[in-house]
Amino acid sequence: MSAWPRDDSLLDSGAGDNERRTDIFALLRGEGRHHVAQVTAPGARWLASAGVYPRSMLAHWETCPSAPVVLPCGSVFDVVSVPAIFGRRMLDRLWEDGPGSGPVAMYRGRMMLFTAPGSARRLPSLLDWEEWGDAVPPMLCHGIGDAVTIPPLAQGDAASGPRWLVAPDTRHPWLPGPEVLIWACVRAARSAASPSVRISIFPPADQDAKVYDVSRRR
């Protein structure tokens, strides 16, 4: 049984995602409830739009939903890759004190943050300008001309393969830009140097809220 529903309307860019969201969730997961680490049908369409042939990508996922794929950066999204521990600190800051994150994946001990196009070019220069470059571990910024391996729609059995921490869930997900990323980098570096110090420019988060609650994302 295919993990991707045979529904040609999914390939129609003019169709409304909200009108059929519940049915799509049921087809993809056998339930009507969203799970933060699993790609939704609108999220898959967004990912496929980064490729040269989106329809072919969706057809490939229909037959091979557990296979990771390589997608180009620079037009639909950029990707900033950081070591896993530092990336976790960044996510903590983004979700506890900030606006949330875009899609986030893990691969080979590194965290991949999907960001607004152009972020890969601007972030390194912003870090140098803020004089925090030495306090932030080496980042890999993938933009125009680069490509990245993204996790599959259906998680495979290989623990070493790419997996989603925050999966794409809409056709037009919010993506952080370089200013938000440098904010998270600086605060992650400060928390590593002095874990007891917390500085926030946002209102306090609800302590009872689930971390990475995508409903809070801008």
Short mmCIF file of C-alpha atoms in Angstrom, two decimals:
data_model
loop_
_atom_site.label_atom_id
_atom_site.label_comp_id
_atom_site.label_asym_id
_atom_site.label_seq_id
_atom_site.Cartn_x
_atom_site.Cartn_y
_atom_site.Cartn_z
CA MET A 1 0.00 0.00 0.00
CA SER A 2 1.40 3.34 -1.00
CA ALA A 3 2.09 5.90 1.72
CA TRP A 4 1.15 8.69 -0.69
CA PRO A 5 -2.53 9.10 -1.60
CA ARG A 6 -3.47 8.88 -5.26
CA ASP A 7 -5.10 12.27 -5.47
CA ASP A 8 -4.33 14.37 -8.52
CA SER A 9 -5.63 17.43 -6.70
CA LEU A 10 -2.47 17.34 -4.58
CA LEU A 11 -0.56 18.31 -7.68
CA ASP A 12 -2.86 21.21 -8.48
CA SER A 13 -1.24 24.38 -7.15
CA GLY A 14 -4.61 26.12 -7.14
CA ALA A 15 -6.32 23.66 -4.78
CA GLY A 16 -6.88 24.77 -1.20
CA ASP A 17 -4.82 22.86 1.38
CA ASN A 18 -7.11 23.76 4.27
CA GLU A 19 -10.23 22.37 2.56
CA ARG A 20 -8.89 18.79 2.49
CA ARG A 21 -6.31 18.78 5.28
CA THR A 22 -8.12 16.35 7.56
CA ASP A 23 -8.64 13.79 4.78
CA ILE A 24 -4.99 14.02 3.72
CA PHE A 25 -3.80 13.48 7.29
CA ALA A 26 -6.01 10.41 7.54
CA LEU A 27 -4.61 8.98 4.30
CA LEU A 28 -1.00 9.64 5.22
CA ARG A 29 -1.11 8.36 8.80
CA GLY A 30 -4.37 6.57 9.31
CA GLU A 31 -5.47 9.24 11.81
CA GLY A 32 -6.60 12.87 11.81
CA ARG A 33 -3.99 14.16 14.26
CA HIS A 34 -0.87 16.11 13.31
CA HIS A 35 2.53 14.85 14.48
CA VAL A 36 5.37 17.35 14.52
CA ALA A 37 8.00 14.91 13.17
CA GLN A 38 5.98 13.56 10.24
CA VAL A 39 5.59 15.27 6.87
CA THR A 40 2.06 16.19 5.81
CA ALA A 41 0.86 16.15 2.22
CA PRO A 42 1.04 19.97 1.85
CA GLY A 43 4.53 19.82 3.39
CA ALA A 44 5.60 17.22 0.84
CA ARG A 45 4.33 19.43 -1.96
CA TRP A 46 6.42 22.28 -0.58
CA LEU A 47 9.54 20.11 -0.52
CA ALA A 48 8.89 18.84 -4.04
CA SER A 49 8.57 22.40 -5.32
CA ALA A 50 12.30 22.87 -4.67
CA GLY A 51 13.14 20.30 -7.34
CA VAL A 52 13.26 20.78 -11.08
CA TYR A 53 10.39 18.32 -11.62
CA PRO A 54 7.98 18.49 -8.66
CA ARG A 55 5.47 16.01 -10.13
CA SER A 56 8.21 13.44 -10.72
CA MET A 57 9.38 13.91 -7.13
CA LEU A 58 5.88 13.26 -5.80
CA ALA A 59 5.61 10.18 -8.01
CA HIS A 60 8.95 8.93 -6.68
CA TRP A 61 7.76 9.40 -3.09
CA GLU A 62 4.58 7.51 -3.92
CA THR A 63 6.57 4.41 -4.82
CA CYS A 64 9.51 4.93 -2.43
CA PRO A 65 8.21 6.82 0.63
CA SER A 66 11.09 5.58 2.82
CA ALA A 67 13.85 6.81 0.52
CA PRO A 68 15.72 10.06 1.30
CA VAL A 69 16.19 12.42 -1.63
CA VAL A 70 18.57 15.20 -2.60
CA LEU A 71 17.04 18.64 -3.24
CA PRO A 72 18.64 21.89 -4.37
CA CYS A 73 18.85 24.91 -2.08
CA GLY A 74 18.57 28.58 -2.86
CA SER A 75 15.12 29.02 -4.40
CA VAL A 76 12.55 27.54 -1.99
CA PHE A 77 14.80 27.27 1.07
CA ASP A 78 18.36 27.47 2.32
CA VAL A 79 19.76 25.06 4.91
CA VAL A 80 22.06 25.90 7.81
CA SER A 81 23.77 22.83 9.28
CA VAL A 82 25.20 22.97 12.81
CA PRO A 83 26.56 20.37 15.28
CA ALA A 84 23.72 18.56 17.03
CA ILE A 85 24.34 19.83 20.58
CA PHE A 86 24.63 23.47 19.54
CA GLY A 87 21.65 23.03 17.24
CA ARG A 88 19.58 21.77 20.15
CA ARG A 89 20.47 24.92 22.09
CA MET A 90 19.41 27.03 19.12
CA LEU A 91 16.08 25.23 18.91
CA ASP A 92 15.52 25.70 22.63
CA ARG A 93 15.98 29.42 22.23
CA LEU A 94 13.83 29.61 19.10
CA TRP A 95 10.90 27.72 20.62
CA GLU A 96 11.10 28.86 24.24
CA ASP A 97 11.89 32.55 23.75
CA GLY A 98 11.44 33.23 20.05
CA PRO A 99 9.18 32.78 17.04
CA GLY A 100 9.76 29.05 16.54
CA SER A 101 11.58 27.43 13.64
CA GLY A 102 10.96 26.22 10.15
CA PRO A 103 11.45 22.54 9.29
CA VAL A 104 14.42 20.93 11.07
CA ALA A 105 16.14 17.62 10.31
CA MET A 106 18.98 15.54 11.77
CA TYR A 107 21.60 13.83 9.63
CA ARG A 108 25.02 12.39 10.51
CA GLY A 109 25.28 14.14 13.85
CA ARG A 110 24.31 17.55 12.53
CA MET A 111 21.11 19.53 12.74
CA MET A 112 19.76 21.02 9.51
CA LEU A 113 17.65 24.15 9.90
CA PHE A 114 15.58 25.06 6.85
CA THR A 115 15.74 28.82 6.44
CA ALA A 116 14.61 31.60 4.14
CA PRO A 117 16.44 31.78 0.79
CA GLY A 118 19.45 34.05 1.07
CA SER A 119 20.18 33.15 4.70
CA ALA A 120 23.15 30.97 3.80
CA ARG A 121 24.89 33.93 2.17
CA ARG A 122 24.15 36.53 4.84
CA LEU A 123 24.49 34.59 8.11
CA PRO A 124 28.30 34.18 8.18
CA SER A 125 28.87 37.89 7.55
CA LEU A 126 26.34 38.83 10.24
CA LEU A 127 28.09 36.60 12.77
CA ASP A 128 31.43 38.22 11.95
CA TRP A 129 29.90 41.68 12.22
CA GLU A 130 28.45 40.81 15.64
CA GLU A 131 31.87 39.40 16.66
CA TRP A 132 30.32 36.11 17.73
CA GLY A 133 31.92 34.02 15.01
CA ASP A 134 34.51 32.48 17.35
CA ALA A 135 31.85 31.48 19.91
CA VAL A 136 29.72 29.59 17.39
CA PRO A 137 30.87 26.16 16.16
CA PRO A 138 31.49 25.70 12.44
CA MET A 139 28.31 26.01 10.41
CA LEU A 140 27.67 24.72 6.92
CA CYS A 141 25.50 27.18 5.00
CA HIS A 142 23.85 25.72 1.89
CA GLY A 143 22.39 28.16 -0.60
CA ILE A 144 22.32 28.70 -4.36
CA GLY A 145 24.32 26.02 -6.13
CA ASP A 146 24.17 23.58 -3.20
CA ALA A 147 22.01 20.54 -2.53
CA VAL A 148 21.16 18.62 0.64
CA THR A 149 19.87 15.17 1.55
CA ILE A 150 16.46 15.44 3.19
CA PRO A 151 14.64 12.78 5.23
CA PRO A 152 12.01 10.56 3.61
CA LEU A 153 8.26 10.99 3.98
CA ALA A 154 8.01 7.72 5.91
CA GLN A 155 10.77 7.18 8.45
CA GLY A 156 12.91 4.16 7.64
CA ASP A 157 14.48 1.69 10.06
CA ALA A 158 18.05 2.98 9.70
CA ALA A 159 18.86 5.04 12.79
CA SER A 160 21.80 6.63 10.98
CA GLY A 161 19.65 8.02 8.18
CA PRO A 162 18.17 11.51 8.05
CA ARG A 163 15.08 12.14 10.16
CA TRP A 164 12.75 15.02 10.84
CA LEU A 165 12.62 16.83 14.17
CA VAL A 166 10.15 19.44 12.89
CA ALA A 167 8.66 18.25 9.62
CA PRO A 168 7.15 20.45 6.89
CA ASP A 169 3.44 20.75 7.59
CA THR A 170 2.09 23.41 5.21
CA ARG A 171 2.41 24.39 1.57
CA HIS A 172 4.03 27.69 2.58
CA PRO A 173 5.90 27.15 5.88
CA TRP A 174 7.37 30.06 7.79
CA LEU A 175 11.18 30.07 7.50
CA PRO A 176 13.54 32.02 9.77
CA GLY A 177 15.79 34.58 8.12
CA PRO A 178 19.40 35.44 9.01
CA GLU A 179 18.40 37.96 11.69
CA VAL A 180 16.40 35.32 13.59
CA LEU A 181 19.21 32.78 13.17
CA ILE A 182 21.90 35.09 14.50
CA TRP A 183 19.63 35.89 17.46
CA ALA A 184 19.38 32.14 18.18
CA CYS A 185 23.12 31.59 17.63
CA VAL A 186 24.12 34.35 20.05
CA ARG A 187 21.78 33.15 22.77
CA ALA A 188 22.82 29.52 22.27
CA ALA A 189 26.46 30.58 22.65
CA ARG A 190 25.62 32.56 25.80
CA SER A 191 23.70 29.65 27.29
CA ALA A 192 26.68 27.36 26.65
CA ALA A 193 29.04 29.80 28.37
CA SER A 194 26.68 30.51 31.29
CA PRO A 195 23.71 28.11 31.47
CA SER A 196 22.15 30.01 34.38
CA VAL A 197 21.84 33.23 32.35
CA ARG A 198 18.77 33.60 30.15
CA ILE A 199 18.25 36.69 28.04
CA SER A 200 15.13 37.09 25.94
CA ILE A 201 13.75 39.84 23.74
CA PHE A 202 10.41 38.01 23.53
CA PRO A 203 7.67 37.56 26.17
CA PRO A 204 8.12 34.50 28.43
CA ALA A 205 6.90 31.26 26.88
CA ASP A 206 4.09 29.25 28.42
CA GLN A 207 5.89 26.81 30.70
CA ASP A 208 3.15 24.20 30.18
CA ALA A 209 3.36 24.38 26.39
CA LYS A 210 4.92 21.53 24.48
CA VAL A 211 8.33 22.29 23.01
CA TYR A 212 8.21 22.68 19.22
CA ASP A 213 4.45 23.30 19.25
CA VAL A 214 4.04 24.35 15.62
CA SER A 215 0.84 26.25 16.38
CA ARG A 216 3.03 28.94 18.00
CA ARG A 217 5.13 29.45 14.91
CA ARG A 218 4.79 32.73 13.07
#
